[in-house]
GROMACS .gro file of C-alpha atoms in nm:
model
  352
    1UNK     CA    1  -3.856  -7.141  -5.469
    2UNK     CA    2  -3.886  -6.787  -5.349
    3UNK     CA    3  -4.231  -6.586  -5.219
    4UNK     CA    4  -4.352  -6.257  -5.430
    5UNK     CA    5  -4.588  -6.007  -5.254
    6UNK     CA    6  -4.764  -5.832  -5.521
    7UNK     CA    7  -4.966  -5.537  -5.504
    8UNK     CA    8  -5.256  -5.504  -5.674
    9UNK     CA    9  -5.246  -5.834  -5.771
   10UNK     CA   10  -5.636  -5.831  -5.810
   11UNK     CA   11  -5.623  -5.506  -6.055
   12UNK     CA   12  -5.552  -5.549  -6.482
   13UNK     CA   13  -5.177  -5.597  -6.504
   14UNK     CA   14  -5.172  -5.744  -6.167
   15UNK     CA   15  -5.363  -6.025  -6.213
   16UNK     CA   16  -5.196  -6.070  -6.570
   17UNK     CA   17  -4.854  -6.102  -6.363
   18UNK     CA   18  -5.015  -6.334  -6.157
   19UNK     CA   19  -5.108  -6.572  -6.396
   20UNK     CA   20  -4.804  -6.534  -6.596
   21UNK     CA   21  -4.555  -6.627  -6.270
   22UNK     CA   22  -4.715  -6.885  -6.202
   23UNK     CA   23  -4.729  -7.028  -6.547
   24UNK     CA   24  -4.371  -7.004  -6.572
   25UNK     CA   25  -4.276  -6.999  -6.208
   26UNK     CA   26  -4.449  -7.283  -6.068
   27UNK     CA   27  -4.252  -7.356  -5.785
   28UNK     CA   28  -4.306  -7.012  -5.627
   29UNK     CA   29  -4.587  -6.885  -5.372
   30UNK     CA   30  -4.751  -6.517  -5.419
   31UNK     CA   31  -4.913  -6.307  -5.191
   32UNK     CA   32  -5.154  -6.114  -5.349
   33UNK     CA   33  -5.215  -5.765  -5.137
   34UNK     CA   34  -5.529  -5.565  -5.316
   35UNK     CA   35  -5.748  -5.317  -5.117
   36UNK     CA   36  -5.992  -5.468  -5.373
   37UNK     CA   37  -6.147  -5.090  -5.464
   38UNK     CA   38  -6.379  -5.063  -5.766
   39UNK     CA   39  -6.129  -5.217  -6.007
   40UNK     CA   40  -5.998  -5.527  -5.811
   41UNK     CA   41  -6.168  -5.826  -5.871
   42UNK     CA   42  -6.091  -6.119  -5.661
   43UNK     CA   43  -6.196  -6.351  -5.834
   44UNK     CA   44  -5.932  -6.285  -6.056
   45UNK     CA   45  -5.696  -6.474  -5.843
   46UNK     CA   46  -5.916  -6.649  -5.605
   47UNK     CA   47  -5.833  -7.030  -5.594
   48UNK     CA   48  -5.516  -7.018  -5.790
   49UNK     CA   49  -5.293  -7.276  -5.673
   50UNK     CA   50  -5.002  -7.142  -5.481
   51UNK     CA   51  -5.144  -6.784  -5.454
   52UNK     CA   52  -5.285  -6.640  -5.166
   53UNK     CA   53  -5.478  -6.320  -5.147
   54UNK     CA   54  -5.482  -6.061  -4.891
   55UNK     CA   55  -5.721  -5.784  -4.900
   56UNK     CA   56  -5.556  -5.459  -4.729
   57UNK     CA   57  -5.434  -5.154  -4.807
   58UNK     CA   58  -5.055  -5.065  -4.913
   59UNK     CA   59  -5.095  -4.770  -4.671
   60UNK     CA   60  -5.115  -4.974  -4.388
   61UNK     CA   61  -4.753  -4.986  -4.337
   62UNK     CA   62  -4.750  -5.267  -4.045
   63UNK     CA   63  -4.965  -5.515  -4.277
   64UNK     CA   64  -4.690  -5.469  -4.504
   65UNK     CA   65  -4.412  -5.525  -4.264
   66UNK     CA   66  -4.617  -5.823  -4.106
   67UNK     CA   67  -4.635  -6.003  -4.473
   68UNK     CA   68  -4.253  -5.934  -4.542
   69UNK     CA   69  -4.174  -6.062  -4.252
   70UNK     CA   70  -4.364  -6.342  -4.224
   71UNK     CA   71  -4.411  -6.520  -4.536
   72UNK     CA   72  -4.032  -6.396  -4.592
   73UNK     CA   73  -4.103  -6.254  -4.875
   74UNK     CA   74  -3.763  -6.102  -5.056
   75UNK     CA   75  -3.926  -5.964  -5.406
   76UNK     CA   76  -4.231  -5.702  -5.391
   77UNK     CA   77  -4.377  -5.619  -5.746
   78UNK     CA   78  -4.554  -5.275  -5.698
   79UNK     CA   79  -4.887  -5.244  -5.900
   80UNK     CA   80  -5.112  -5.100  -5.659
   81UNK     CA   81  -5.191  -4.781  -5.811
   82UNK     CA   82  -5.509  -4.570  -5.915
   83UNK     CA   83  -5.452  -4.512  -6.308
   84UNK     CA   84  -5.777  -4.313  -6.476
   85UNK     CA   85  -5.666  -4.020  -6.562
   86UNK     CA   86  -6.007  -3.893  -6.625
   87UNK     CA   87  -6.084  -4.030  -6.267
   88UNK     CA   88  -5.776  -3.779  -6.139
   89UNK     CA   89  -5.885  -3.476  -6.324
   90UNK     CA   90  -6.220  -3.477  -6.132
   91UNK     CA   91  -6.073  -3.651  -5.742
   92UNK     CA   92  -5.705  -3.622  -5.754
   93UNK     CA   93  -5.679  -3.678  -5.386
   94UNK     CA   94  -5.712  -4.071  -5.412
   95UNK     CA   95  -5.438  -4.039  -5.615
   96UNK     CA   96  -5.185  -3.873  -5.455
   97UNK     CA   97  -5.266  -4.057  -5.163
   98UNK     CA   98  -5.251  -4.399  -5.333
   99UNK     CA   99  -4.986  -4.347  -5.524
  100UNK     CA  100  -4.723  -4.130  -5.344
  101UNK     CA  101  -4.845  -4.213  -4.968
  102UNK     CA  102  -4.931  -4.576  -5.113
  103UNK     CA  103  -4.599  -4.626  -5.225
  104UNK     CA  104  -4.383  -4.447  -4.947
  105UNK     CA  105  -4.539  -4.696  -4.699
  106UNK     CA  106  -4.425  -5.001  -4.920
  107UNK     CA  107  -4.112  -4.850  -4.884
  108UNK     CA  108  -4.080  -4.784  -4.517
  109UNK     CA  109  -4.184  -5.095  -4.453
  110UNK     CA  110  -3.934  -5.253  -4.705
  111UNK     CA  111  -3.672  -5.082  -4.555
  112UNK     CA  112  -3.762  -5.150  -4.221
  113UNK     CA  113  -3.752  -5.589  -4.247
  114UNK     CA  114  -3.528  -5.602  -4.533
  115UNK     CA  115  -3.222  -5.393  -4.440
  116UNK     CA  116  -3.292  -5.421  -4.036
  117UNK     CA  117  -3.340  -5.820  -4.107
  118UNK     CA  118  -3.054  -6.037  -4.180
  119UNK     CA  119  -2.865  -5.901  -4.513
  120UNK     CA  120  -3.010  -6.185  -4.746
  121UNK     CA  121  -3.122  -6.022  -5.123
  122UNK     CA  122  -3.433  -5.832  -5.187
  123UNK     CA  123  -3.528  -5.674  -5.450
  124UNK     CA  124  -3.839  -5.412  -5.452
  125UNK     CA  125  -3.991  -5.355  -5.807
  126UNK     CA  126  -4.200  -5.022  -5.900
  127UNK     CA  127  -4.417  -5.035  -6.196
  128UNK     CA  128  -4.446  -4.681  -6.342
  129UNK     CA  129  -4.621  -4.564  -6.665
  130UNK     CA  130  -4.451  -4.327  -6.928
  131UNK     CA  131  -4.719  -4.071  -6.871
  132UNK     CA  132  -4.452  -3.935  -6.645
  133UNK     CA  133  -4.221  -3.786  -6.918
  134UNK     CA  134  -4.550  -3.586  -7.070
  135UNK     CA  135  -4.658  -3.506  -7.388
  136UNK     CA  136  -4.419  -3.509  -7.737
  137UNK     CA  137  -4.455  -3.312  -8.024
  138UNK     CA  138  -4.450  -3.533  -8.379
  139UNK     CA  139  -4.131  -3.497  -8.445
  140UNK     CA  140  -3.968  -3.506  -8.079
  141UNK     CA  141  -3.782  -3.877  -7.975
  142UNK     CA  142  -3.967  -4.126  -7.823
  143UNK     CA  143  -3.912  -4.113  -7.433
  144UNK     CA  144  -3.605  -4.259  -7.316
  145UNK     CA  145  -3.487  -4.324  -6.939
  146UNK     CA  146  -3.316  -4.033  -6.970
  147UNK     CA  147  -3.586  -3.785  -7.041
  148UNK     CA  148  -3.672  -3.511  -6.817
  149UNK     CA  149  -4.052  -3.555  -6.583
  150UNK     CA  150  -4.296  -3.297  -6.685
  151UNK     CA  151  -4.651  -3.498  -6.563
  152UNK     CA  152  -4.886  -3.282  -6.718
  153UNK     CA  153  -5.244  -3.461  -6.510
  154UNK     CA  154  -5.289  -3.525  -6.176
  155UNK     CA  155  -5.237  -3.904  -6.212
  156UNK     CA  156  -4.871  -3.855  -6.384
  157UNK     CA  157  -4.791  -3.623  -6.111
  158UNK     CA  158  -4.864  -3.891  -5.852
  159UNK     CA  159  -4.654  -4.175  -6.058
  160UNK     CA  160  -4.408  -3.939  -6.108
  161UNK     CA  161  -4.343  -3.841  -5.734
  162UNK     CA  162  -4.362  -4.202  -5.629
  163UNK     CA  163  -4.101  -4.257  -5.914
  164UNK     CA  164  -3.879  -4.027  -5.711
  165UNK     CA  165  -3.926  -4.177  -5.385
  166UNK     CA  166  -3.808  -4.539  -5.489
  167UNK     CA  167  -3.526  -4.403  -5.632
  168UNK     CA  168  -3.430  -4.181  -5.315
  169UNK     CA  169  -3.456  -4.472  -5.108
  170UNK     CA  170  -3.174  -4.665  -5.320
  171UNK     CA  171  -2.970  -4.398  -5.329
  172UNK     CA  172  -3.044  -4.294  -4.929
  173UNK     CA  173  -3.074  -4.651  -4.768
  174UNK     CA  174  -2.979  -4.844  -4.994
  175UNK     CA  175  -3.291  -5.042  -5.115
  176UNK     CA  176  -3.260  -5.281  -5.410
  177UNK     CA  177  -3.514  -5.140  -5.615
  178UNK     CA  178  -3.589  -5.150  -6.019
  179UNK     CA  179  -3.849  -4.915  -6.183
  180UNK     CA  180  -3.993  -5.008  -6.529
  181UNK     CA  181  -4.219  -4.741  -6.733
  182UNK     CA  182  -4.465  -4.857  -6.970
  183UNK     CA  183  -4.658  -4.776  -7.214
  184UNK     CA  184  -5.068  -4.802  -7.240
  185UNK     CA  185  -5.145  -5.187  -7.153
  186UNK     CA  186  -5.434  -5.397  -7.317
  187UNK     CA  187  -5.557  -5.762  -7.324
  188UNK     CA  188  -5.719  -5.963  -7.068
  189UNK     CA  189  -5.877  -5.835  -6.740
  190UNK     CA  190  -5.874  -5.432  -6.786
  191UNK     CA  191  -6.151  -5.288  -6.618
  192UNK     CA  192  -6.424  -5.107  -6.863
  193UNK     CA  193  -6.335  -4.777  -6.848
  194UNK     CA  194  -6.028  -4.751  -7.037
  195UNK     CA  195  -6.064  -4.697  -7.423
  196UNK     CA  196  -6.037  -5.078  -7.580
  197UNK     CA  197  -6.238  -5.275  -7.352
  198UNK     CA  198  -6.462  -4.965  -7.335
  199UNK     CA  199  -6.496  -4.938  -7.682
  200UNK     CA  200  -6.502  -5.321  -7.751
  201UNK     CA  201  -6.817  -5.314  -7.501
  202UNK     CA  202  -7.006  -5.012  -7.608
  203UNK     CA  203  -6.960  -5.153  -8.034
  204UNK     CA  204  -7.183  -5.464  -7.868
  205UNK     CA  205  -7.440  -5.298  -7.697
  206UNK     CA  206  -7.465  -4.971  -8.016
  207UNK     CA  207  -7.357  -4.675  -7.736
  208UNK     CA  208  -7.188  -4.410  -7.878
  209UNK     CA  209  -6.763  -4.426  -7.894
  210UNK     CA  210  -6.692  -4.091  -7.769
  211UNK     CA  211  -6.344  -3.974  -7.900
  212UNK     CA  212  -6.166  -3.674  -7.730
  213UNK     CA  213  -6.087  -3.394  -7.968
  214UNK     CA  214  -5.973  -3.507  -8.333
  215UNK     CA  215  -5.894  -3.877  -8.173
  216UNK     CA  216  -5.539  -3.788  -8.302
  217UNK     CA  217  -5.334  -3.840  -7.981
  218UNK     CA  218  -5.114  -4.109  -8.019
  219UNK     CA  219  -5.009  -4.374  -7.786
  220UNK     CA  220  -4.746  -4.668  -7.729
  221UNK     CA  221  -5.006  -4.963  -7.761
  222UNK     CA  222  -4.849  -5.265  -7.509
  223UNK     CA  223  -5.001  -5.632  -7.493
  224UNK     CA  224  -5.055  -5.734  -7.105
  225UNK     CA  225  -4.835  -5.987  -7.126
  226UNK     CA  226  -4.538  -5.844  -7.294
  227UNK     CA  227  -4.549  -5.569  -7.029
  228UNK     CA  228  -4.531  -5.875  -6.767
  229UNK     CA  229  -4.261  -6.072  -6.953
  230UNK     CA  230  -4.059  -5.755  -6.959
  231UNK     CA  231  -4.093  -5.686  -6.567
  232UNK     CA  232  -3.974  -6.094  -6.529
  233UNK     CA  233  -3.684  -6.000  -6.731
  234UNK     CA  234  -3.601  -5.671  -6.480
  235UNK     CA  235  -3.629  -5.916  -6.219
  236UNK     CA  236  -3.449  -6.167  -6.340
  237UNK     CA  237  -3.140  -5.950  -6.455
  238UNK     CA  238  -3.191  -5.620  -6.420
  239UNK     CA  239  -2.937  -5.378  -6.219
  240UNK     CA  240  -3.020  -5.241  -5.867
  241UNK     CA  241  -3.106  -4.874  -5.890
  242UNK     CA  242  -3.212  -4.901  -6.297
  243UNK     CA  243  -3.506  -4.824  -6.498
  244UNK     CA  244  -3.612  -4.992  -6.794
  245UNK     CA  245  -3.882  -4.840  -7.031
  246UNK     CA  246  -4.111  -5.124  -7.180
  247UNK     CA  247  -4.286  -5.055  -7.468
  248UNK     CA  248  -4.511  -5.285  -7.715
  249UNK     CA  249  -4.370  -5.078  -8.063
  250UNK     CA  250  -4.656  -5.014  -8.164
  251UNK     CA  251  -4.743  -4.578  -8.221
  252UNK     CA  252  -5.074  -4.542  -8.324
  253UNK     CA  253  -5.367  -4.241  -8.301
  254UNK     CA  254  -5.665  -4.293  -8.096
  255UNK     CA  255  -5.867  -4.288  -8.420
  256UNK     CA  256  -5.684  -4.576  -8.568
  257UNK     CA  257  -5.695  -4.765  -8.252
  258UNK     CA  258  -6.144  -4.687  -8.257
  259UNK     CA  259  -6.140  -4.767  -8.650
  260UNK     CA  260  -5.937  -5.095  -8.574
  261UNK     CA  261  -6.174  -5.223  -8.282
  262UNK     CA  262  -6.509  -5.125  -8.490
  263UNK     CA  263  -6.331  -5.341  -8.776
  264UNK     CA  264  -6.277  -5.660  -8.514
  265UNK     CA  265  -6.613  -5.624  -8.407
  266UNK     CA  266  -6.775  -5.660  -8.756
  267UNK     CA  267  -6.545  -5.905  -8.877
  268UNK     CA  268  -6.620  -6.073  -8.519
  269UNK     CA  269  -7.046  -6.078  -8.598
  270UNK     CA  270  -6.932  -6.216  -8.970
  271UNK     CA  271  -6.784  -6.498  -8.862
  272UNK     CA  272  -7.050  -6.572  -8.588
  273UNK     CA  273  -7.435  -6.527  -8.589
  274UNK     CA  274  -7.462  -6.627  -8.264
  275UNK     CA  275  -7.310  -6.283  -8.199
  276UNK     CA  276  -7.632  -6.117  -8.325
  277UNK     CA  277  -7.901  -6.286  -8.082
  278UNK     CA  278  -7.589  -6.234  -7.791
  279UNK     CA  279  -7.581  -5.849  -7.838
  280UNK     CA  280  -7.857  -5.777  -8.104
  281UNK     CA  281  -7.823  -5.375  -7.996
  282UNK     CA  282  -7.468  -5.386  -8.156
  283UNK     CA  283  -7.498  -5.232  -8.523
  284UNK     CA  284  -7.281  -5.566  -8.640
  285UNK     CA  285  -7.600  -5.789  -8.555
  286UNK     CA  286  -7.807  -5.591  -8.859
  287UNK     CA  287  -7.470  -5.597  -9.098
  288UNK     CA  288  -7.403  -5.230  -9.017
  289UNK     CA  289  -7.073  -5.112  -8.902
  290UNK     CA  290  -6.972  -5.047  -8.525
  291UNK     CA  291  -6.786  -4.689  -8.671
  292UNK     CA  292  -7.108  -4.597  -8.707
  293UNK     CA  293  -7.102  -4.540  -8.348
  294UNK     CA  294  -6.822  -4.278  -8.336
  295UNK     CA  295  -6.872  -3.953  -8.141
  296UNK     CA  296  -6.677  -3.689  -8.157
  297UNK     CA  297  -6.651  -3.519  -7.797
  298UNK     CA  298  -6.444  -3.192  -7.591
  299UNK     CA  299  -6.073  -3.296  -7.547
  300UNK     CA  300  -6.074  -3.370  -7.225
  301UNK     CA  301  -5.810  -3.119  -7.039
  302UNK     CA  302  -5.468  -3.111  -7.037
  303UNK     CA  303  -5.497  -3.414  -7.279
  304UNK     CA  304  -5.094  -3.517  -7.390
  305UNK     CA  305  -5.098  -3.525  -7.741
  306UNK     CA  306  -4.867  -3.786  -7.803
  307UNK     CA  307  -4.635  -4.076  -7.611
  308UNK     CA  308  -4.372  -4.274  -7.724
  309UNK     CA  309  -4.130  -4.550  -7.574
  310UNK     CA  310  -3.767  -4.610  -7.704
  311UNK     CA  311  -3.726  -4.931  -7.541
  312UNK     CA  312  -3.348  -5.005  -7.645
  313UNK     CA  313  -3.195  -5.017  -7.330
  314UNK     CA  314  -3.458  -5.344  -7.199
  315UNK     CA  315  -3.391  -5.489  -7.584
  316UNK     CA  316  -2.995  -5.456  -7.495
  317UNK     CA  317  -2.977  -5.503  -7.148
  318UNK     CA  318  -3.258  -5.764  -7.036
  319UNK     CA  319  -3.330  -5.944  -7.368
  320UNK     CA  320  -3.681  -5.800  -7.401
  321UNK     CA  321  -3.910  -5.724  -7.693
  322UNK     CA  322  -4.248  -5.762  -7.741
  323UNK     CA  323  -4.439  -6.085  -7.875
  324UNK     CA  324  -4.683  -6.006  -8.111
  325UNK     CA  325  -4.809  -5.678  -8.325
  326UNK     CA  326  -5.127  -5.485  -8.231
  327UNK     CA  327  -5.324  -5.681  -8.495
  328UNK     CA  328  -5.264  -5.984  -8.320
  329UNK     CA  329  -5.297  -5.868  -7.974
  330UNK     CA  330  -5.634  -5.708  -8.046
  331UNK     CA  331  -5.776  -6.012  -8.208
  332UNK     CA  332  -5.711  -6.240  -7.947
  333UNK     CA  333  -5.849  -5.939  -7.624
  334UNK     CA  334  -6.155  -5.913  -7.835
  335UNK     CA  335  -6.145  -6.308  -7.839
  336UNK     CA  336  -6.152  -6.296  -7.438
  337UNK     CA  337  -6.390  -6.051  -7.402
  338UNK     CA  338  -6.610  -6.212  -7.564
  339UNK     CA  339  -6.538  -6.560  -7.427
  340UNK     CA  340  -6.586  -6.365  -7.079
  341UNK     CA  341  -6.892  -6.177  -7.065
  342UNK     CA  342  -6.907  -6.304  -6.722
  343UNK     CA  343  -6.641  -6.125  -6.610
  344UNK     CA  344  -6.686  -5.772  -6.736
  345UNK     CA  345  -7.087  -5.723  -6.753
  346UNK     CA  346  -7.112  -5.718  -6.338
  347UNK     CA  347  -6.856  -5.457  -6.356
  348UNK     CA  348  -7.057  -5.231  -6.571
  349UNK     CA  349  -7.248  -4.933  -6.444
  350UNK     CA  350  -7.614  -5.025  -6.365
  351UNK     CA  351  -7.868  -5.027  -6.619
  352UNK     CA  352  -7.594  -5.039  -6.880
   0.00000   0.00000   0.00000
């Protein structure tokens, strides 16, 4: 039985972890540290059994130390993070200070109880995104561990320089510390403003699907809960100092990804009529089709045009690889969003 504190723990993949450990690690306590902003949602974790949640902020470096300390905690998984990169574009100081000053504090104060405490293992876990490698041309190789940072958006930057920090303070102090990248995460619990649940919501209420550009960048589509079994693996066996890149093998365009949702949808209100008297704005209630929703919009700036995760090294050196195909993982996050309209409608801007 060991004690986790996880950050963010109230945020998408957070709260995914969450329920993962302690479906497969029942024995073990969390502490769940969220500063509960516009995307944590404590419900998400409120009243799970053998989880307690703390709201604070990761930047207050003696609320770290305190929890450490106290509910001797020796593994911290890092979430915490803000992750819109639209949302950086426009206020890219909440992310530098979230992310870089965020994560520096979890780090000082990691440093301070776990190597000034009594020698027994620790091991501090930083989840990263593969926006940090930037943008590859169609022919380039996917991104490896070994490719060179070039963030191109104010959000990479920030992941990127709080990339470099964990990994100075391995090589400085001495910190047991693992990184994983990912690539773009769906399923359960994402917030509505990233482009699947976003999508998924505006094809049941008929408002338009805007699509950046030609909706040809292409992305590294990752189920939730691959991307969590992968960090248990890092965890479980992965080397101090290491990163792992975690990817869900699956490259697809934007467009596909929009034409694939509007297809769910309708095949969704075929299979159900009691869709149509739920959401009779969608163009599914009337037997129309959701694409005929898409809107072409401005790129949005310094848009990377396409990502891509080798993921060999976690396939040969923790056992990883991921669970299902897209097909499969889309069916069933459709499935929960609509099983949960609960969840995500109070979350929506008002009057939509």
């Amino acid at each position: 039985m060991q004690t986790l504190l996880v950050t963010g723990g109230a945020g998408f993949i957070g709260t995914n972890f969450v329920h993962y450990w302690r479906r497969h690690h029942g024995d073990d306590r969390i502490i769940v540290l969220d500063a509960l902003t516009y995307a944590g949602v404590a419900a998400n974790v409120a009243g799970l059994d053998g989880v307690t949640l703390v709201e604070g902020d990761i930047r207050d470096t003696d609320l770290v130390e305190r929890l450490l300390r106290d509910e001797d905690v020796r593994t911290l998984v890092h979430f915490a993070a803000e992750s819109h990169v639209d949302r950086s574009i426009s206020g890219p100081d909440a992310f530098v200070s979230t992310n870089v000053i965020g994560t520096h504090s979890l780090l000082k104060a990691a440093r301070t109880v776990w190597l000034g405490g009594d020698g027994r293992g620790h091991r501090f876990h930083h989840v990263s995104t593969d926006e940090v490698y930037g943008s590859l041309e169609p022919e380039d190789p996917a991104f490896s561990e070994t490719t060179p940072y070039a963030p191109n958006s104010p959000y990479s930057a920030s992941k990127a320089a709080s990339d470099h920090l964990v990994r100075a303070y391995h090589h400085t102090y001495g910190l047991d510390v693992t990184t994983s990248n990912c690539s773009n995460n769906y399923g359960p619990y994402q917030f509505p403003e990233k482009l699947i649940p976003l999508f998924l919501i505006n094809c049941l209420h008929g408002r338009p699907l805007p699509i950046y550009g030609d909706g040809m960048n292409v992305r590294d589509w990752l189920h939730v809960e691959d991307h969590c079994r992968g960090i248990e693996k890092v965890l479980e066996v992965g080397e101090p100092g290491e990163t792992y890149n975690i990817g869900g093998g699956e490259e697809v365009p934007n467009l596909v990804i929009i034409d694939r949702i509007c297809e769910a949808v309708d095949r969704a209100f075929a299979s159900d009529p009691a869709l149509a008297e739920r959401f009779p704005d969608a163009p599914a209630a009337s037997g129309k089709n959701s694409a005929s929703l898409k809107t072409f919009v401005e790129d949005r700036a310094g848009h990377d045009r396409r990502y891509a995760i080798d993921e060999r090294k976690a396939r040969e050196c923790l056992g990883y690889e991921p669970s299902r195909d897209f097909e499969t993982g889309l069916a069933q996050t459709l499935d929960w969003y609509l099983q949960n309209e609960s969840w995500w409608r109070p979350l929506l801007p008002p009057g939509k």
